[in-house]
């Protein structure tokens, strides 16, 4: 039996049922719509959005820090599928 990769998430993360897995850099990939996926930002687990002031053209929708363009949309390869994750929802401070 293969050891699962631990994924710790804050109690405020509300898309647990939408998780498809992690990409090669450890970013969470979730279902988006009926046949698409989205890579959440590593800083806030949020989607990205376009910004003309960003070097990559994409910022985190929650904190506005520059993020990789993959967070702006489009499908990304799943490196670790959800079945290989042990998802832990953190509680408390």
Coordinates of C-alpha atoms in Angstrom, one line a residue:
X1 CA 0.0 0.0 0.0
X2 CA 1.4 3.4 -1.0
X3 CA 1.7 6.1 1.6
X4 CA -0.7 9.0 1.0
X5 CA 0.4 12.6 0.6
X6 CA -0.9 14.7 3.4
X7 CA -2.8 17.9 2.4
X8 CA -3.6 20.2 5.3
X9 CA -6.3 22.8 4.7
X10 CA -7.8 25.5 6.8
X11 CA -11.3 25.1 8.2
X12 CA -12.4 27.9 5.9
X13 CA -11.6 25.9 2.8
X14 CA -15.1 25.1 1.3
X15 CA -14.2 23.2 -1.8
X16 CA -13.0 19.9 -0.4
X17 CA -15.5 17.9 -2.4
X18 CA -14.2 19.5 -5.6
X19 CA -10.6 18.5 -5.2
X20 CA -9.2 16.5 -8.1
X21 CA -5.6 16.4 -6.8
X22 CA -2.3 18.3 -6.8
X23 CA -0.2 19.5 -9.6
X24 CA 3.6 19.0 -9.8
X25 CA 4.3 22.0 -7.6
X26 CA 1.8 20.9 -5.0
X27 CA -1.0 23.4 -5.9
X28 CA -4.6 22.2 -5.4
X29 CA -6.6 21.4 -8.6
X30 CA -10.4 21.6 -8.2
X31 CA -13.3 20.9 -10.5
X32 CA -14.6 24.1 -12.2
X33 CA -17.9 23.8 -13.9
X34 CA -18.9 20.5 -15.5
X35 CA -15.8 19.7 -17.5
X36 CA -13.0 22.1 -16.5
X37 CA -10.5 22.4 -13.7
X38 CA -8.8 25.3 -11.9
X39 CA -5.4 25.5 -10.1
X40 CA -5.8 27.3 -6.7
X41 CA -3.1 29.7 -5.6
X42 CA -0.7 28.4 -3.0
X43 CA -1.0 31.6 -0.8
X44 CA -4.8 31.6 -0.2
X45 CA -6.2 28.6 -2.0
X46 CA -8.1 31.0 -4.3
X47 CA -8.5 31.5 -8.0
X48 CA -6.3 33.8 -10.0
X49 CA -7.4 36.8 -11.9
X50 CA -5.8 38.9 -14.6
X51 CA -3.9 42.1 -13.7
X52 CA -2.0 44.5 -15.9
X53 CA 0.2 45.4 -13.0
X54 CA 1.4 41.8 -12.5
X55 CA 4.6 40.4 -14.0
X56 CA 2.9 37.2 -14.9
X57 CA -0.4 38.9 -15.7
X58 CA -2.1 37.0 -12.9
X59 CA -2.7 37.7 -9.2
X60 CA -4.3 35.8 -6.4
X61 CA -8.0 36.9 -6.2
X62 CA -7.8 37.0 -2.4
X63 CA -4.5 38.8 -1.6
X64 CA -3.5 40.2 -5.0
X65 CA 0.1 38.8 -4.9
X66 CA 1.6 37.9 -8.2
X67 CA 1.2 34.2 -9.0
X68 CA 2.1 31.9 -11.9
X69 CA -0.1 32.2 -15.0
X70 CA -1.4 28.6 -14.5
X71 CA -3.7 30.1 -11.7
X72 CA -5.5 32.2 -14.3
X73 CA -7.4 29.3 -15.9
X74 CA -6.9 26.3 -18.1
X75 CA -6.4 22.7 -17.3
X76 CA -3.2 21.5 -15.6
X77 CA -1.9 18.0 -15.3
X78 CA -2.7 16.2 -12.0
X79 CA 0.6 14.8 -10.5
X80 CA -1.1 13.4 -7.3
X81 CA -4.7 12.4 -7.7
X82 CA -7.2 12.9 -4.9
X83 CA -7.3 9.2 -4.1
X84 CA -3.6 9.5 -3.1
X85 CA -4.2 12.4 -0.7
X86 CA -5.0 12.3 3.0
X87 CA -6.9 15.5 3.4
X88 CA -6.8 17.1 6.9
X89 CA -9.0 20.0 7.8
X90 CA -7.2 22.0 10.5
X91 CA -9.3 23.3 13.4
X92 CA -8.3 25.9 15.9
X93 CA -5.5 28.4 15.9

